[in-house]
Tab-separated table of C-alpha atoms in Angstrom:
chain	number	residue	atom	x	y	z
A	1	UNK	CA	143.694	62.811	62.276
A	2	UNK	CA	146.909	61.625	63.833
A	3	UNK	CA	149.693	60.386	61.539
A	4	UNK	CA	148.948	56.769	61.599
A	5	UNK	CA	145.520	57.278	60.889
A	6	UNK	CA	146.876	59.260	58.061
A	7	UNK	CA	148.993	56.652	56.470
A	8	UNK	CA	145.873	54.299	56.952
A	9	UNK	CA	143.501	56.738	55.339
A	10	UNK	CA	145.973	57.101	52.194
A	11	UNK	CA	146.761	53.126	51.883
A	12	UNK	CA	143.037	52.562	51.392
A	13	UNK	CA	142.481	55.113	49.419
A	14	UNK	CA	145.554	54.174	47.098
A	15	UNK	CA	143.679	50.349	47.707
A	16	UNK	CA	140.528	51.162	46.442
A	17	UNK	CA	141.821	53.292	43.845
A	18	UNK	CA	143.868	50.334	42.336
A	19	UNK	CA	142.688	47.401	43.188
A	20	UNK	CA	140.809	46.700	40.216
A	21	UNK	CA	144.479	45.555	39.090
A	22	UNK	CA	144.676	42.696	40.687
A	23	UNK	CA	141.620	40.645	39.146
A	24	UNK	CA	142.838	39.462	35.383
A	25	UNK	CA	139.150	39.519	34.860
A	26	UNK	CA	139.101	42.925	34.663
A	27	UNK	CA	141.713	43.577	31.788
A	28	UNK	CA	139.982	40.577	29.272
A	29	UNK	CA	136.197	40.327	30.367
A	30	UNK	CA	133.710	41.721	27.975
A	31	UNK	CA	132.237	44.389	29.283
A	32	UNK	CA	131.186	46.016	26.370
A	33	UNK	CA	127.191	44.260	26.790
A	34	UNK	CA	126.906	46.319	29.948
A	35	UNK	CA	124.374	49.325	29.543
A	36	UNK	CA	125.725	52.591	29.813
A	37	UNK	CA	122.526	54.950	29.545
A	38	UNK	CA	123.360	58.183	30.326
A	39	UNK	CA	127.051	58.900	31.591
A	40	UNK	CA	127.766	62.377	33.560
A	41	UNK	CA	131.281	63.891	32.929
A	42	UNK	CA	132.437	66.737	35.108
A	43	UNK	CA	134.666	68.996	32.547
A	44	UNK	CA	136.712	72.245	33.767
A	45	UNK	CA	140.296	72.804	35.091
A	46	UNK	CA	142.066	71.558	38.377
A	47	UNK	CA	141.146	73.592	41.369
A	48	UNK	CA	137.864	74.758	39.909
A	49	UNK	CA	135.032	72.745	41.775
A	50	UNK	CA	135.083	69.669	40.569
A	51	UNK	CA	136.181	67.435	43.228
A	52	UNK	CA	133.062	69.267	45.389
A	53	UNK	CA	130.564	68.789	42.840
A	54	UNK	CA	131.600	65.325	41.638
A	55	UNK	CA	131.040	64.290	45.807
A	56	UNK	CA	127.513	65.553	45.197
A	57	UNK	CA	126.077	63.647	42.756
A	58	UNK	CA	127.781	60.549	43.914
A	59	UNK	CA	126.200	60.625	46.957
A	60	UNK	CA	123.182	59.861	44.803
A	61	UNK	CA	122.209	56.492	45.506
A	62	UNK	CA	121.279	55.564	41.781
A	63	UNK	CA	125.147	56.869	40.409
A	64	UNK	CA	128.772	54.864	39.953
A	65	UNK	CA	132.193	56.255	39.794
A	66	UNK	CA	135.055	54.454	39.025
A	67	UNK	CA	135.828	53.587	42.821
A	68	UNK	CA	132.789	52.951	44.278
A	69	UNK	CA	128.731	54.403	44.850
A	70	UNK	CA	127.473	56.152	47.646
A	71	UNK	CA	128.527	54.127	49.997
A	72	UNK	CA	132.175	55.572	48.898
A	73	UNK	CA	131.558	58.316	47.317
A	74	UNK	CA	134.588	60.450	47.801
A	75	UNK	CA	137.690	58.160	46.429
A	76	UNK	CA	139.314	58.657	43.057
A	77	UNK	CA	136.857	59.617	40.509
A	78	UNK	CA	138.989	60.176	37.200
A	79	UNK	CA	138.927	57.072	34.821
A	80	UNK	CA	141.700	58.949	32.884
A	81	UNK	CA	143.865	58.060	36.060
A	82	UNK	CA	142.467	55.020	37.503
A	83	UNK	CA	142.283	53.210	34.150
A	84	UNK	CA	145.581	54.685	32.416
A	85	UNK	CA	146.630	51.352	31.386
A	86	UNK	CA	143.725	49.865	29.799
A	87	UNK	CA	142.574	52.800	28.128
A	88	UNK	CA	145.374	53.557	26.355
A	89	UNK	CA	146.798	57.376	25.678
A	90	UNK	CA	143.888	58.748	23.673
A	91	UNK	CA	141.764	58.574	26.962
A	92	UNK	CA	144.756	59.053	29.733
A	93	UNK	CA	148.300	60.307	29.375
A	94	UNK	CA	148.477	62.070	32.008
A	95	UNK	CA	150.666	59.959	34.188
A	96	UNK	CA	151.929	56.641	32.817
A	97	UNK	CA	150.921	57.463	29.285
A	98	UNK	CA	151.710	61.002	28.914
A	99	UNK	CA	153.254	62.531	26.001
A	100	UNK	CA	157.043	63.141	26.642
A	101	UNK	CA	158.685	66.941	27.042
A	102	UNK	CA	162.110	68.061	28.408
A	103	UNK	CA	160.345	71.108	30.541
A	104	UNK	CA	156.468	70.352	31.438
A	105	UNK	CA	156.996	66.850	33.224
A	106	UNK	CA	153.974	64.508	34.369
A	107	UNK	CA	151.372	63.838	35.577
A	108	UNK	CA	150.094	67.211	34.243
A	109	UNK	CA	147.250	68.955	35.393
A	110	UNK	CA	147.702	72.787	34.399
A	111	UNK	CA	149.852	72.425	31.876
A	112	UNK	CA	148.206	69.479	29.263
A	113	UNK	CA	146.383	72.368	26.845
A	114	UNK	CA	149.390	74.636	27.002
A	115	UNK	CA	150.996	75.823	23.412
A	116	UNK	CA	153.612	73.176	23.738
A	117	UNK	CA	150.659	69.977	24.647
A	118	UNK	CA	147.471	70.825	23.325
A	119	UNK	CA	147.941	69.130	19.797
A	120	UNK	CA	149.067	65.538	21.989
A	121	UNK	CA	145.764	66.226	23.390
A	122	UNK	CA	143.626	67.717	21.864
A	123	UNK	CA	140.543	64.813	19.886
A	124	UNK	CA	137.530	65.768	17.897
A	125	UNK	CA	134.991	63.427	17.352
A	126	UNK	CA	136.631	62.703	14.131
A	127	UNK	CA	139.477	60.996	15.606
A	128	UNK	CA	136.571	58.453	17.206
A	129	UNK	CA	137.424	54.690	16.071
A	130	UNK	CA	135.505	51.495	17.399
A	131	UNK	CA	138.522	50.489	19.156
A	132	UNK	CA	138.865	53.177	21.034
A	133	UNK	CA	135.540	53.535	21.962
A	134	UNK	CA	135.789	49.442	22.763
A	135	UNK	CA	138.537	50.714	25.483
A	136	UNK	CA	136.014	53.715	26.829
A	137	UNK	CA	133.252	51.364	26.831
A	138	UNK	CA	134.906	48.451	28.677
A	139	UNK	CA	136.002	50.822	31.370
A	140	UNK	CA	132.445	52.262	31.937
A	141	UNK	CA	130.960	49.056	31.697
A	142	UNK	CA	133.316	47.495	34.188
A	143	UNK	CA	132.661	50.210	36.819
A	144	UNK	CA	128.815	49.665	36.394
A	145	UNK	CA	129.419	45.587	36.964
A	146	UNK	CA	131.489	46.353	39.983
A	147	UNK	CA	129.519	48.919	41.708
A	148	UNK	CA	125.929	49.415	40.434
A	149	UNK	CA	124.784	45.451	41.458
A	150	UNK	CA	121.348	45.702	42.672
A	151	UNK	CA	120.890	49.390	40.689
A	152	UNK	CA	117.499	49.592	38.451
A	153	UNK	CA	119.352	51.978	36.074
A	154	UNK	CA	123.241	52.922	37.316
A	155	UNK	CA	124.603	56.488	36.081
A	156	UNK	CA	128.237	56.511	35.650
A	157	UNK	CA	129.980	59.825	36.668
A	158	UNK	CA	133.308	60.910	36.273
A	159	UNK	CA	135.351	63.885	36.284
A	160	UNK	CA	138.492	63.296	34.043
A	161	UNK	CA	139.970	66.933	33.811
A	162	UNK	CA	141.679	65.943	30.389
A	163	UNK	CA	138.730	64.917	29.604
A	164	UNK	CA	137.968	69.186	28.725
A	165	UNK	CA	140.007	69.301	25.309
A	166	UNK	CA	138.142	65.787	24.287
A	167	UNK	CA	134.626	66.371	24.822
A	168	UNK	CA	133.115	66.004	21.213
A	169	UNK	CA	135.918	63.065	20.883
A	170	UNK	CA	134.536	60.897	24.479
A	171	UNK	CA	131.018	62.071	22.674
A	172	UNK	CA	131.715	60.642	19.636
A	173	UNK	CA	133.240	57.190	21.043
A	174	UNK	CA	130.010	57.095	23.103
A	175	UNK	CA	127.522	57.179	20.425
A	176	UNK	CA	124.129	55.736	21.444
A	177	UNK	CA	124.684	56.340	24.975
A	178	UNK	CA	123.299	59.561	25.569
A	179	UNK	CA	126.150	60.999	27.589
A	180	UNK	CA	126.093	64.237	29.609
A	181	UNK	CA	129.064	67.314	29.644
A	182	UNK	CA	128.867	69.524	32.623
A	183	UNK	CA	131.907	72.455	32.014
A	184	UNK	CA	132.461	74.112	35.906
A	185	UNK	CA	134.071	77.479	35.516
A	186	UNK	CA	135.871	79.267	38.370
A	187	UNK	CA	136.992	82.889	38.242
A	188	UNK	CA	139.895	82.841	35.325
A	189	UNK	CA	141.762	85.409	37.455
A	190	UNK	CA	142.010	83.461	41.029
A	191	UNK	CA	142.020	80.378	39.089
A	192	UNK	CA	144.949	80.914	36.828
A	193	UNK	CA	146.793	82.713	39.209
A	194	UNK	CA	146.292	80.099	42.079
A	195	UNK	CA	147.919	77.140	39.710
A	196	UNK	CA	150.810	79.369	38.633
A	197	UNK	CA	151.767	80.447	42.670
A	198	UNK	CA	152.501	76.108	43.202
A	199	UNK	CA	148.497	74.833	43.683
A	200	UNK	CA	148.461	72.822	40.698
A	201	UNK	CA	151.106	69.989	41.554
A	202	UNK	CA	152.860	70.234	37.894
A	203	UNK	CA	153.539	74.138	38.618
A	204	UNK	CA	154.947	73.065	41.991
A	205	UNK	CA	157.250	71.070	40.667
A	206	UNK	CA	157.939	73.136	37.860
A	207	UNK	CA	158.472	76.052	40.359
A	208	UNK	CA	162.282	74.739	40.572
A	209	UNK	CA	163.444	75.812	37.224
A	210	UNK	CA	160.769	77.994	35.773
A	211	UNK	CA	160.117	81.912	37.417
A	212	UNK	CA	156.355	82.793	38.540
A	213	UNK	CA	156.053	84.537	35.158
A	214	UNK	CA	156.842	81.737	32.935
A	215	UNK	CA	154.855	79.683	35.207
A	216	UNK	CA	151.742	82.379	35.078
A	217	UNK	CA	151.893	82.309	30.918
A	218	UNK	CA	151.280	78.279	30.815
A	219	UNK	CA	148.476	78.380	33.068
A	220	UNK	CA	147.114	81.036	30.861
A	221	UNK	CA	147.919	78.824	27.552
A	222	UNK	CA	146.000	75.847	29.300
A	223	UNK	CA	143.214	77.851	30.291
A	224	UNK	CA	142.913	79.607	27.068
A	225	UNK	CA	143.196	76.442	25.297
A	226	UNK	CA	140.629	74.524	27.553
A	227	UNK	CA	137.874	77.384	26.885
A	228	UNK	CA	138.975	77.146	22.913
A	229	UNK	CA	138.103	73.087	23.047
A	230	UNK	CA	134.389	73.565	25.211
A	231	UNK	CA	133.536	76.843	23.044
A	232	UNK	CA	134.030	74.739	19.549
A	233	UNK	CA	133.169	71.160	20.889
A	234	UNK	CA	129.478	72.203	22.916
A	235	UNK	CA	127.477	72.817	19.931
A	236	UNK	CA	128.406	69.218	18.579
A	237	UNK	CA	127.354	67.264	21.646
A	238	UNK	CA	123.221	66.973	22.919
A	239	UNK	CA	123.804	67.593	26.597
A	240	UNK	CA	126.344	70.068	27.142
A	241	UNK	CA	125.595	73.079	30.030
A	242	UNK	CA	128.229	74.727	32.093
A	243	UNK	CA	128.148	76.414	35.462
A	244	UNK	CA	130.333	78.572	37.876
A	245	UNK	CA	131.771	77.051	41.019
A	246	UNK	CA	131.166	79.999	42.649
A	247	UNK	CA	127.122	79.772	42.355
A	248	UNK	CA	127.565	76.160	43.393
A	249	UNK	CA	129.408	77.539	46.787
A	250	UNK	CA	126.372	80.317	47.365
A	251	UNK	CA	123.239	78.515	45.960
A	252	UNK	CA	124.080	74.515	46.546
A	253	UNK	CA	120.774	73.609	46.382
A	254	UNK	CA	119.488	75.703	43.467
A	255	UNK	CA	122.592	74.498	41.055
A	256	UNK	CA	122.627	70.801	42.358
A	257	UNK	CA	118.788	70.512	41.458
A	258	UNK	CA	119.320	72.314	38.113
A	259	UNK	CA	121.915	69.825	37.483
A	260	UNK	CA	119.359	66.650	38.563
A	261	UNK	CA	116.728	68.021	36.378
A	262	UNK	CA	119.261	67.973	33.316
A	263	UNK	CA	120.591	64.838	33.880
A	264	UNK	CA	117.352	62.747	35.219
A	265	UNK	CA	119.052	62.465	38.514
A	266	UNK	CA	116.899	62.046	41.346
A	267	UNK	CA	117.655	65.031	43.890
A	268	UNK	CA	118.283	64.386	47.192
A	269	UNK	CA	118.920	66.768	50.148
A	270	UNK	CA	121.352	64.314	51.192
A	271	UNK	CA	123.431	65.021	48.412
A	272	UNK	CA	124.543	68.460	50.050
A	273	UNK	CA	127.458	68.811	52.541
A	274	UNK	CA	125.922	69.150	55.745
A	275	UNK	CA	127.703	68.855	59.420
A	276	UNK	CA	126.130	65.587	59.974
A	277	UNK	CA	127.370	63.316	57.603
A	278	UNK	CA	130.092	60.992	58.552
A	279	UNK	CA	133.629	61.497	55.755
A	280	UNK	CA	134.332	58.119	54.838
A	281	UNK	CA	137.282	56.613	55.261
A	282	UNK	CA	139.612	56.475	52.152
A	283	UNK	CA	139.026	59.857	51.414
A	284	UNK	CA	141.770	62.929	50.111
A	285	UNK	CA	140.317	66.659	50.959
A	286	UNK	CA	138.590	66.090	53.656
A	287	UNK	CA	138.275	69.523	53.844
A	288	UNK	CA	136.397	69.671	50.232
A	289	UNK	CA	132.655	68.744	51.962
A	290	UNK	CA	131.802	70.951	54.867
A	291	UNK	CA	130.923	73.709	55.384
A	292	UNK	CA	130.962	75.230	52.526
A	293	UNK	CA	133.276	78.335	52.214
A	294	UNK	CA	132.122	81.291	49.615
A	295	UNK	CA	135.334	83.376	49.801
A	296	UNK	CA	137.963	80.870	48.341
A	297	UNK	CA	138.707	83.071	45.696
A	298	UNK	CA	139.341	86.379	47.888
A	299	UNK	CA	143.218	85.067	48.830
A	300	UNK	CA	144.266	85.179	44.985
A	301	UNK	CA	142.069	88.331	43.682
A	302	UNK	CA	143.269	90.763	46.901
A	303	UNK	CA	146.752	89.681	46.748
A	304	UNK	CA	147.105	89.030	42.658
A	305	UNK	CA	149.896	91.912	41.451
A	306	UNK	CA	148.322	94.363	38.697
A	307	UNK	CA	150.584	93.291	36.529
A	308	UNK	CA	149.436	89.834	36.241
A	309	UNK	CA	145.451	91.133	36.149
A	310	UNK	CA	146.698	93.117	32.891
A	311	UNK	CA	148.457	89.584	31.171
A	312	UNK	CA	144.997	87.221	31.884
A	313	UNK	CA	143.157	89.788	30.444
A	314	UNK	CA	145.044	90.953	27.485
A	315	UNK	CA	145.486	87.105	26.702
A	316	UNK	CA	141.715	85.587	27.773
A	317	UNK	CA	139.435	88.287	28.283
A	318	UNK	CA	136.832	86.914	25.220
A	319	UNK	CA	136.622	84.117	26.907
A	320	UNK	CA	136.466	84.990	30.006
A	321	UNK	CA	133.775	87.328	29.721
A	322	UNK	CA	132.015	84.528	27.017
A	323	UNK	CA	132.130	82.234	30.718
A	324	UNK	CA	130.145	85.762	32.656
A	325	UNK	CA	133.391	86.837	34.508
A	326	UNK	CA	135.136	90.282	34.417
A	327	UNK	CA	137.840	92.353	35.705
A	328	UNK	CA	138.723	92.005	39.347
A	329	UNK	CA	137.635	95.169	41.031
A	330	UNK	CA	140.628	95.309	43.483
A	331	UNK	CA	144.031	95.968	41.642
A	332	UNK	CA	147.174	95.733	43.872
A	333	UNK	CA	150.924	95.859	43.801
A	334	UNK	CA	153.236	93.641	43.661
A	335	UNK	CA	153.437	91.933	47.406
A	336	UNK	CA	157.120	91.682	48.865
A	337	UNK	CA	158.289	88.050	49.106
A	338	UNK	CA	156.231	87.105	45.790
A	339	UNK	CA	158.701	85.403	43.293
């Protein structure tokens, strides 16, 4: 894609990420009368699959995100982000709305549910109030009316990372709406250790003032954290079940229809990444779609020092073993040029 095609892709994206904005409508309407039967939200850490999965199921012809349906079904799919400033900071506050703090600037993606955040985060279904849930409900309901015209029975999905330390809370505001959780797991090792080396965008930045250690210890704190909120939050919620990205990369198929049998979804061979199918325009990660590559988490387990194998597991081995992970098998040395 040559550089003017590039600017082009990202100003429609950024269009049909935010146009909503522009229509009054949209902030005072009543959308609360809309039915939302049956919401799907995409839980788990950024990096670990859901961008992939979330793709999937909204190439099902019967499901809404907060962008579009299948006819674009690879824009920006996180209400949390989309919707910051009608939702208010319960259900964002990640960008716009996020909590203030000298060191961990926003947005925030791997460092929300560190020691420092996770209390401005963190809601239990006890913190539910009818207003709130007004805010959730307006949002979902204004999606549906925008993009599920001509739909029987429209299923909202959405993938709003924060959305992980809040599950029994978005639960709890959606009461009578039979919503689904889907947690997506990666390997803790490759995973943490990819967001601390500068692939999370907040550890990027924070890469300027904070060392690779400091930076590896908040990833761990979020992760930690994250598992702490789906462990204690799943048993008070009907639909919860969780999955590893990696078994979505090796068996597409087999996961994708386990997931449309537990959600009602109608499964469609369509909905896998295949070399056919035309990216649409709009679209960030192209490369996200196909084909499908099984190794993504070789680069961070070969080259991760021993060192840093030692800290994730002295700090999150309960849980990780509690998601069906364990030890890497290869232990290494620190690599020269690693800071």
């Amino acid at each position: 894609m040559n550089s003017i095609k590039m600017i082009m892709n990202k100003a429609f994206y950024l269009w049909k990420r935010n146009n909503w904005m522009l229509n009054p409508k949209n902030y005072f309407a009543n959308y609360i009368d809309v039915v939302v039967n049956g919401p799907i939200f995409l839980l788990g850490n950024q990096g670990d699959g859901l961008t992939l999965l979330s793709r999937m199921l909204r190439r099902n012809p019967a499901v809404v995100s907060v962008t579009g349906n299948s006819a674009y079904w690879a824009g920006a799919d996180e209400m949390a982000n989309v919707y910051e400033l009608v939702l208010g900071r319960e259900l964002s506050g990640i960008r716009i709305r996020a909590p203030r703090h000298e060191k961990f600037t926003p947005p925030r993606s791997w460092s929300y549910a560190c020691d420092e955040l996770i209390d401005e985060y963190r809601n239990t279904d006890e913190d539910a109030s009818d207003e709130i849930a007004y805010r959730l409900r307006h949002v979902i309901g204004l999606a549906i009316s925008r993009y599920g015209k001509n739909m029987e029975t429209p299923r909202f999905v959405d993938k709003s990372q924060v959305y992980t330390v809040k599950m029994s809370f978005i639960n709890g505001l959606l009461d009578g709406c039979n919503p689904y959780f889907i947690f997506v797991t990666r390997n803790p090792y490759a995973s943490i250790y990819r967001a601390a080396r500068g692939k999370a965008g907040d550890m990027k930045r924070y890469a300027k003032y904070m060392s690779l250690d400091e930076r590896l210890k908040v990833c761990m704190e979020h992760w930690l954290n994250s598992a702490k909120c789906v462990e204690e939050d799943s048993g008070k919620v009907r639909n919860f079940m969780s999955l590893k990205f990696e078994e979505l990369l090796e068996s597409p198929q087999r996961v994708v229809r386990k997931i449309c049998d537990f959600t009602g979804l109608e499964y469609s061979d369509d909905m896998m990444p295949q070399p056919h199918h035309k990216l649409p325009f709009g679209m960030k990660y192209r490369e996200r779609w196909y084909p499908l590559r099984t190794d993504v988490n070789d680069q961070y387990l070969k080259n991760m020092p021993e060192e840093y194998v030692d800290l994730i597991h002295s700090h999150c081995a309960r849980y990780i073993e509690l998601q069906g992970y364990g030890r890497p098998n290869k232990r290494t040395k620190v690599l020269e040029g690693i800071k």
